[in-house]
């Protein structure tokens, strides 16, 4: 087997791409320079037929060139992908990767097609598709979400991310396997790492590690922050002083010191993470209980049904999450413990929630203090509504804009925290393909072999960048209302 | 104002006490002590041997009592054997008579920071030396980060929605999305590796501890500075755009003041109040960046001893580290509050 080159038979596209990129860079520079130096054009031309147009000057020319250069480059990149999907390994590493990601492309096209055609009926989510920045961010995020999801179903990965293949140690991208099994891809697309494992498959599997932990951990952090931040902002006084002191206490801790103290096997052995989980995971229960009770307090039968419908599954989930066989908290019967959450994963989860919730608390508290002075809150108070009803059904819905934006940013921050944990080898098992651990392994030989460390680093960068852009787009669109 | 500072100092001391107690409690949990005993003694110790080692080294007392001794409000422990007396305030083994003369209190209140089990040295000297290294690093990070972040923010915010604004905002989003371990790895790969060929910088900063040069010191500084820069720049931009829409700026424009003068003389001063607070509150994050970058570039400073101490459960060194970092965090918060009042005369402390 010959080694794969980067582009294989579609190499004829490379010079075209180079030219397009050069034009793009030049036009960006020209655009910036003209934008900074030339004054804005305000001249108005009246033509013979009576219509009035803005005179086009060098600024508009530069913008036009930039637009065409960008579209041209995008078209060529698209050509790489389409030809890659068609030609598979004949189109080199790029082609083979494009083919491997086929389920992701299909899912992305379907998602965007459906969303754009119904965007007027989809509220804030639909408005996202009016902002180019937001769309790019959403596309990046969903790319990794789909990659993680399909990767966990073994659709994208080419090799087992944990198995070591002889002769593949630190091999460059596109190296063929020595004696490949039937039905397996015969190359390591992005090369092998220092334990001769496939870098590409590990990167794809690493996406799942992030996708399965980060959003859920962020939701938990929001539950904790909202449940404590609302009363602190609404009631103020001693309660506020106490809770703010606790939040500042956690925020004054250097995050890495906290991780080192919490995420060690010795601490897991004491059961401390489980006790913390028992407290932190109880907040969603409290939140939904109070949410429903404050709404249907006056209609006992409806209240009871709703509470039963939400709290029963949530309690089961709660028990299953904190309960672990043979650990300090082992109270539920085996049949109820349907989510296996090993100590290492639990402690990562708990510490990420623990670090994030004080910041959410501060944001919610600030928003509540602002919103409680509004007229509709005064109206509700005059109607004689209970404090919790006002907090959860009047204040919270009106604070949703900033909270949704912060939610996106916070998932990105959680991703960075998970990477930090992996980077210091804390929590997750040593073989784990998560991006932080892979970067940590790869960096040791970085001056000789670049390929093991760069793919996970780029993956993490693009996911967090996508989340930041998404948050930016959402903020822009929600301000337009 | 005096009352305000006094109250803040009180809260600060309370916070520091709570935090150090948490660190103390976590490091003194039994599995951690067992690990410490095994690394200090030997790895094949029996459970009885571990218990007796802990007992003779003063670790077997109740946590509160040990914490009091570390603080210096309770007398240090002593342990008598046939050979003589050992104890917290005693170096080596002494006879009964000599031990009676030794100090009975030796905690941080007496200026005694304890002994590092990892480095076999006085904690105070280790922390002082490593903090010096990190202080040097931090100084250059701030020198690079603050001016460039402010310039980017002001340039982006002075014409909202312009070409410069959009491109600079994209740059700042990009830097906030790049954690230190990603940008560090990319920089090392591009600028130091022999495969790419741009051998402009050195991939480690070990030699920078004795002899810092541009070649071995720039990459760590840049890596820390970039991550914080985007955030400060975005805050500066937000504050600058707000100021530029203010009434008095419009008045200045209508009077015919040149744009140049409006930005430099009228807007800039008011626009820099908010970033001042943000810069001060960035210190805790910089501390994180320091730990990552010192590990990545092998620069033996404060972050490096944090990793070493935490990895080896070096209790007294960890406590000293947390005291120092909590102190840094809280003092910067205090400075940011006081500075805000001085910079913004509309706010007065009651």
Coordinates of N, CA and C in Angstrom, one line a residue, chain A residues 28-171:
Chain A
X28 N -8.5 41.4 2.0 CA -8.7 41.7 3.4 C -7.8 42.9 3.8
X29 N -6.5 42.8 3.4 CA -5.6 43.9 3.8 C -6.0 45.2 3.1
X30 N -6.4 45.1 1.8 CA -6.8 46.3 1.2 C -8.0 46.9 1.8
X31 N -9.0 46.1 2.1 CA -10.2 46.5 2.8 C -9.9 47.2 4.1
X32 N -9.1 46.6 4.9 CA -8.7 47.2 6.2 C -8.1 48.5 6.0
X33 N -7.1 48.6 5.1 CA -6.3 49.8 4.9 C -7.2 50.9 4.4
X34 N -8.0 50.6 3.4 CA -8.9 51.6 2.8 C -9.9 52.0 3.9
X35 N -10.4 51.0 4.7 CA -11.4 51.4 5.7 C -10.8 52.3 6.8
X36 N -9.5 52.1 7.1 CA -8.9 52.9 8.1 C -8.5 54.3 7.6
X37 N -8.1 54.4 6.3 CA -7.5 55.6 5.8 C -8.5 56.5 5.1
X38 N -9.3 55.9 4.2 CA -10.2 56.7 3.4 C -11.4 57.1 4.2
X39 N -11.9 58.3 4.0 CA -13.1 58.7 4.7 C -14.3 58.0 4.2
X40 N -15.4 57.9 4.9 CA -16.6 57.3 4.4 C -17.2 58.1 3.3
X41 N -17.7 57.4 2.3 CA -18.3 58.1 1.1 C -19.7 58.5 1.4
X42 N -20.0 59.8 1.3 CA -21.3 60.3 1.6 C -21.9 60.9 0.3
X43 N -21.2 60.9 -0.8 CA -21.7 61.6 -2.0 C -22.9 60.9 -2.5
X44 N -23.9 61.6 -3.0 CA -25.1 61.0 -3.5 C -25.2 61.4 -5.0
X45 N -25.4 60.4 -5.9 CA -25.5 60.6 -7.3 C -27.0 60.6 -7.7
X46 N -27.4 61.6 -8.3 CA -28.8 61.5 -8.9 C -28.7 61.2 -10.3
X47 N -29.3 60.1 -10.8 CA -29.2 59.8 -12.2 C -30.3 60.4 -13.0
X48 N -30.3 60.2 -14.3 CA -31.2 60.9 -15.1 C -32.7 60.5 -14.9
X49 N -32.9 59.2 -14.5 CA -34.3 58.8 -14.3 C -34.8 59.2 -13.0
X50 N -34.1 59.9 -12.2 CA -34.6 60.4 -11.0 C -34.3 59.6 -9.8
X51 N -33.7 58.4 -10.0 CA -33.3 57.6 -8.8 C -32.0 58.1 -8.2
X52 N -31.9 57.8 -6.9 CA -30.8 58.4 -6.2 C -29.9 57.2 -5.7
X53 N -28.6 57.2 -5.9 CA -27.8 56.1 -5.4 C -26.6 56.7 -4.7
X54 N -26.0 55.9 -3.8 CA -24.8 56.3 -3.2 C -23.6 56.1 -4.2
X55 N -22.7 57.1 -4.2 CA -21.6 57.0 -5.1 C -20.7 55.8 -4.7
X56 N -20.2 55.0 -5.6 CA -19.4 53.9 -5.2 C -17.9 54.4 -5.2
X57 N -17.2 54.2 -4.1 CA -15.8 54.7 -4.1 C -14.9 53.5 -3.9
X58 N -13.7 53.7 -3.5 CA -12.7 52.6 -3.3 C -13.2 51.7 -2.2
X59 N -13.9 52.2 -1.2 CA -14.3 51.4 -0.1 C -15.3 50.3 -0.6
X60 N -16.2 50.7 -1.4 CA -17.2 49.7 -1.9 C -16.5 48.7 -2.8
X61 N -15.6 49.2 -3.7 CA -14.8 48.3 -4.5 C -14.1 47.2 -3.7
X62 N -13.4 47.7 -2.7 CA -12.7 46.8 -1.8 C -13.6 45.7 -1.2
X63 N -14.8 46.2 -0.7 CA -15.7 45.3 -0.1 C -16.2 44.3 -1.1
X64 N -16.4 44.7 -2.4 CA -16.9 43.9 -3.4 C -15.9 42.8 -3.7
X65 N -14.6 43.2 -3.9 CA -13.5 42.3 -4.2 C -13.4 41.2 -3.1
X66 N -13.5 41.7 -1.8 CA -13.4 40.8 -0.7 C -14.5 39.8 -0.7
X67 N -15.7 40.3 -1.0 CA -16.9 39.4 -1.1 C -16.7 38.3 -2.1
X68 N -16.2 38.6 -3.3 CA -16.0 37.6 -4.3 C -14.9 36.7 -4.0
X69 N -13.8 37.3 -3.4 CA -12.7 36.4 -3.0 C -13.1 35.4 -2.0
X70 N -13.9 35.9 -1.0 CA -14.4 35.0 0.0 C -15.3 33.9 -0.6
X71 N -16.2 34.3 -1.4 CA -17.1 33.3 -2.1 C -16.3 32.3 -2.9
X72 N -15.3 32.8 -3.6 CA -14.5 31.9 -4.4 C -13.8 30.9 -3.6
X73 N -13.2 31.4 -2.5 CA -12.5 30.4 -1.6 C -13.4 29.4 -1.0
X74 N -14.6 29.9 -0.6 CA -15.6 28.9 0.0 C -16.0 27.9 -1.1
X75 N -16.2 28.4 -2.3 CA -16.6 27.4 -3.4 C -15.5 26.3 -3.6
X76 N -14.2 26.8 -3.6 CA -13.1 25.8 -3.8 C -13.1 24.8 -2.6
X77 N -13.3 25.3 -1.4 CA -13.3 24.4 -0.2 C -14.4 23.4 -0.4
X78 N -15.6 23.9 -0.8 CA -16.7 23.0 -1.0 C -16.4 22.0 -2.1
X79 N -15.7 22.4 -3.1 CA -15.3 21.5 -4.2 C -14.4 20.4 -3.6
X80 N -13.4 20.7 -2.7 CA -12.6 19.7 -2.1 C -13.5 18.7 -1.4
X81 N -14.5 19.2 -0.6 CA -15.3 18.3 0.2 C -16.1 17.4 -0.7
X82 N -16.8 18.0 -1.8 CA -17.7 17.2 -2.6 C -16.9 16.2 -3.4
X83 N -15.7 16.6 -4.0 CA -14.9 15.6 -4.7 C -14.4 14.6 -3.8
X84 N -14.0 15.0 -2.6 CA -13.5 14.1 -1.6 C -14.5 13.0 -1.2
X85 N -15.8 13.5 -1.0 CA -16.9 12.5 -0.7 C -17.0 11.5 -1.9
X86 N -16.9 12.0 -3.1 CA -17.1 11.1 -4.3 C -15.9 10.2 -4.4
X87 N -14.7 10.8 -4.4 CA -13.5 10.0 -4.8 C -13.0 9.2 -3.6
X88 N -13.4 9.5 -2.4 CA -12.9 8.8 -1.2 C -11.4 8.8 -1.1
X89 N -10.7 7.7 -0.9 CA -9.3 7.7 -0.7 C -8.5 8.1 -1.9
X90 N -9.1 8.1 -3.1 CA -8.4 8.5 -4.3 C -8.0 10.0 -4.2
X91 N -8.8 10.7 -3.4 CA -8.6 12.1 -3.2 C -7.7 12.4 -2.0
X92 N -6.9 11.4 -1.6 CA -6.0 11.6 -0.5 C -6.6 11.7 0.9
X93 N -5.9 12.2 1.8 CA -6.3 12.3 3.2 C -7.6 13.1 3.3
X94 N -7.6 14.3 2.6 CA -8.7 15.2 2.7 C -10.0 14.5 2.2
X95 N -9.8 13.8 1.1 CA -11.0 13.1 0.5 C -11.5 12.0 1.5
X96 N -10.6 11.2 2.0 CA -11.0 10.1 2.9 C -11.6 10.7 4.2
X97 N -11.1 11.9 4.7 CA -11.8 12.4 5.8 C -13.1 13.0 5.5
X98 N -13.3 13.6 4.3 CA -14.6 14.1 3.9 C -15.6 13.0 3.8
X99 N -15.1 11.8 3.3 CA -16.0 10.7 3.2 C -16.4 10.1 4.6
X100 N -15.4 10.1 5.5 CA -15.7 9.6 6.8 C -16.7 10.4 7.5
X101 N -16.6 11.7 7.3 CA -17.6 12.6 7.9 C -18.9 12.7 7.2
X102 N -19.2 11.8 6.2 CA -20.4 11.9 5.4 C -21.7 12.0 6.3
X103 N -21.9 11.2 7.3 CA -23.1 11.3 8.1 C -23.2 12.7 8.7
X104 N -22.1 13.3 9.1 CA -22.2 14.7 9.7 C -22.6 15.7 8.6
X105 N -22.1 15.6 7.4 CA -22.5 16.5 6.4 C -24.0 16.4 6.1
X106 N -24.4 15.1 6.0 CA -25.9 14.9 5.7 C -26.7 15.6 6.8
X107 N -26.3 15.3 8.1 CA -27.1 15.8 9.2 C -27.1 17.3 9.2
X108 N -25.9 17.9 8.9 CA -25.8 19.4 8.9 C -26.7 20.0 7.8
X109 N -26.6 19.4 6.6 CA -27.4 19.9 5.5 C -28.9 19.9 5.8
X110 N -29.3 18.7 6.4 CA -30.8 18.5 6.7 C -31.1 19.6 7.8
X111 N -30.3 19.7 8.8 CA -30.6 20.6 9.9 C -30.8 22.1 9.4
X112 N -29.8 22.5 8.6 CA -29.8 23.9 8.1 C -30.9 24.1 7.1
X113 N -31.2 23.1 6.3 CA -32.3 23.2 5.3 C -33.6 23.4 6.0
X114 N -33.9 22.5 7.0 CA -35.2 22.6 7.7 C -35.2 23.9 8.5
X115 N -34.1 24.3 9.2 CA -34.2 25.4 10.0 C -34.4 26.7 9.2
X116 N -33.7 26.8 8.1 CA -33.8 28.0 7.3 C -35.2 28.2 6.7
X117 N -35.8 27.0 6.2 CA -37.1 27.1 5.6 C -38.2 27.5 6.6
X118 N -38.0 27.1 7.8 CA -39.0 27.4 8.8 C -38.6 28.5 9.8
X119 N -37.6 29.3 9.4 CA -37.0 30.1 10.4 C -37.9 31.2 11.0
X120 N -38.9 31.6 10.3 CA -39.8 32.6 10.8 C -40.7 32.1 11.9
X121 N -40.9 30.8 12.0 CA -41.7 30.2 13.0 C -41.0 29.7 14.2
X122 N -39.6 29.9 14.2 CA -38.8 29.2 15.3 C -38.3 30.2 16.4
X123 N -38.8 31.4 16.4 CA -38.5 32.3 17.5 C -37.0 32.7 17.4
X124 N -36.4 32.8 18.6 CA -35.0 33.2 18.7 C -34.1 32.3 17.9
X125 N -34.3 31.0 18.0 CA -33.5 30.0 17.2 C -33.6 30.3 15.7
X126 N -34.8 30.7 15.2 CA -34.9 31.0 13.8 C -34.2 32.2 13.4
X127 N -34.2 33.2 14.4 CA -33.6 34.5 14.1 C -32.1 34.3 13.9
X128 N -31.5 33.3 14.6 CA -30.1 33.0 14.5 C -29.7 32.9 13.0
X129 N -30.6 32.5 12.2 CA -30.2 32.2 10.8 C -30.3 33.5 10.0
X130 N -30.5 34.7 10.6 CA -30.4 35.9 10.0 C -29.0 36.5 10.1
X131 N -28.3 36.0 11.1 CA -26.9 36.6 11.4 C -25.9 35.6 10.8
X132 N -25.0 36.1 9.9 CA -24.0 35.2 9.4 C -23.0 34.7 10.4
X133 N -22.7 35.6 11.4 CA -21.8 35.2 12.5 C -22.4 34.0 13.3
X134 N -23.7 34.2 13.6 CA -24.4 33.2 14.4 C -24.5 31.9 13.6
X135 N -24.7 32.0 12.3 CA -24.8 30.7 11.5 C -23.5 30.0 11.4
X136 N -22.4 30.7 11.3 CA -21.1 30.1 11.2 C -20.8 29.4 12.6
X137 N -21.1 30.1 13.7 CA -20.9 29.5 15.0 C -21.7 28.3 15.2
X138 N -23.0 28.4 14.8 CA -23.9 27.2 15.0 C -23.4 26.1 14.1
X139 N -23.0 26.3 12.9 CA -22.5 25.3 12.1 C -21.3 24.6 12.7
X140 N -20.3 25.4 13.3 CA -19.2 24.8 13.9 C -19.6 23.9 15.1
X141 N -20.5 24.4 15.9 CA -20.9 23.7 17.1 C -21.6 22.4 16.7
X142 N -22.6 22.5 15.7 CA -23.3 21.3 15.4 C -22.4 20.3 14.7
X143 N -21.4 20.8 13.9 CA -20.4 19.9 13.3 C -19.9 18.9 14.4
X144 N -19.4 19.5 15.5 CA -18.8 18.7 16.6 C -19.8 17.9 17.3
X145 N -21.0 18.5 17.5 CA -22.1 17.7 18.2 C -22.4 16.4 17.4
X146 N -22.6 16.6 16.0 CA -22.9 15.4 15.2 C -21.7 14.5 15.2
X147 N -20.5 15.1 15.1 CA -19.3 14.2 15.1 C -19.3 13.4 16.3
X148 N -19.5 14.0 17.5 CA -19.5 13.3 18.7 C -20.6 12.2 18.8
X149 N -21.8 12.6 18.3 CA -22.9 11.6 18.3 C -22.7 10.4 17.4
X150 N -22.3 10.7 16.2 CA -22.1 9.6 15.2 C -20.8 8.8 15.6
X151 N -19.9 9.6 16.1 CA -18.6 8.9 16.6 C -18.9 7.9 17.6
X152 N -19.9 8.2 18.5 CA -20.2 7.3 19.6 C -20.9 6.1 19.1
X153 N -21.5 6.2 17.9 CA -22.1 5.1 17.2 C -21.2 4.3 16.3
X154 N -19.9 4.7 16.4 CA -18.8 4.1 15.6 C -19.0 4.3 14.1
X155 N -19.7 5.4 13.7 CA -19.9 5.6 12.3 C -18.7 6.3 11.6
X156 N -18.0 7.2 12.3 CA -17.0 8.0 11.7 C -15.6 7.4 11.9
X157 N -15.4 6.9 13.1 CA -14.0 6.4 13.4 C -13.6 5.3 12.5
X158 N -12.3 5.3 12.2 CA -11.7 4.4 11.2 C -11.1 3.2 11.9
X159 N -10.6 3.4 13.1 CA -9.9 2.4 13.9 C -10.4 2.5 15.4
X160 N -10.1 1.4 16.1 CA -10.4 1.5 17.6 C -9.5 2.5 18.2
X161 N -10.0 3.5 18.9 CA -9.2 4.6 19.4 C -8.2 4.1 20.5
X162 N -8.4 2.9 21.1 CA -7.6 2.5 22.1 C -6.6 1.4 21.7
X163 N -6.8 0.8 20.5 CA -5.9 -0.3 20.2 C -4.6 0.2 19.5
X164 N -3.6 -0.5 19.8 CA -2.3 -0.1 19.3 C -1.9 -1.0 18.1
X165 N -1.5 -0.5 17.0 CA -1.1 -1.3 15.9 C 0.4 -1.2 15.7
X166 N 1.0 -2.4 15.5 CA 2.5 -2.4 15.5 C 3.0 -1.6 14.3
X167 N 4.1 -0.9 14.4 CA 4.7 -0.2 13.3 C 4.1 1.1 13.0
X168 N 3.1 1.5 13.8 CA 2.4 2.8 13.5 C 2.8 3.9 14.5
X169 N 3.8 3.7 15.3 CA 4.2 4.6 16.3 C 4.7 5.9 15.7
X170 N 4.1 7.1 16.1 CA 4.5 8.4 15.6 C 4.6 8.5 14.1
X171 N 3.8 7.6 13.3 CA 3.9 7.7 11.9 C 3.1 9.0 11.4

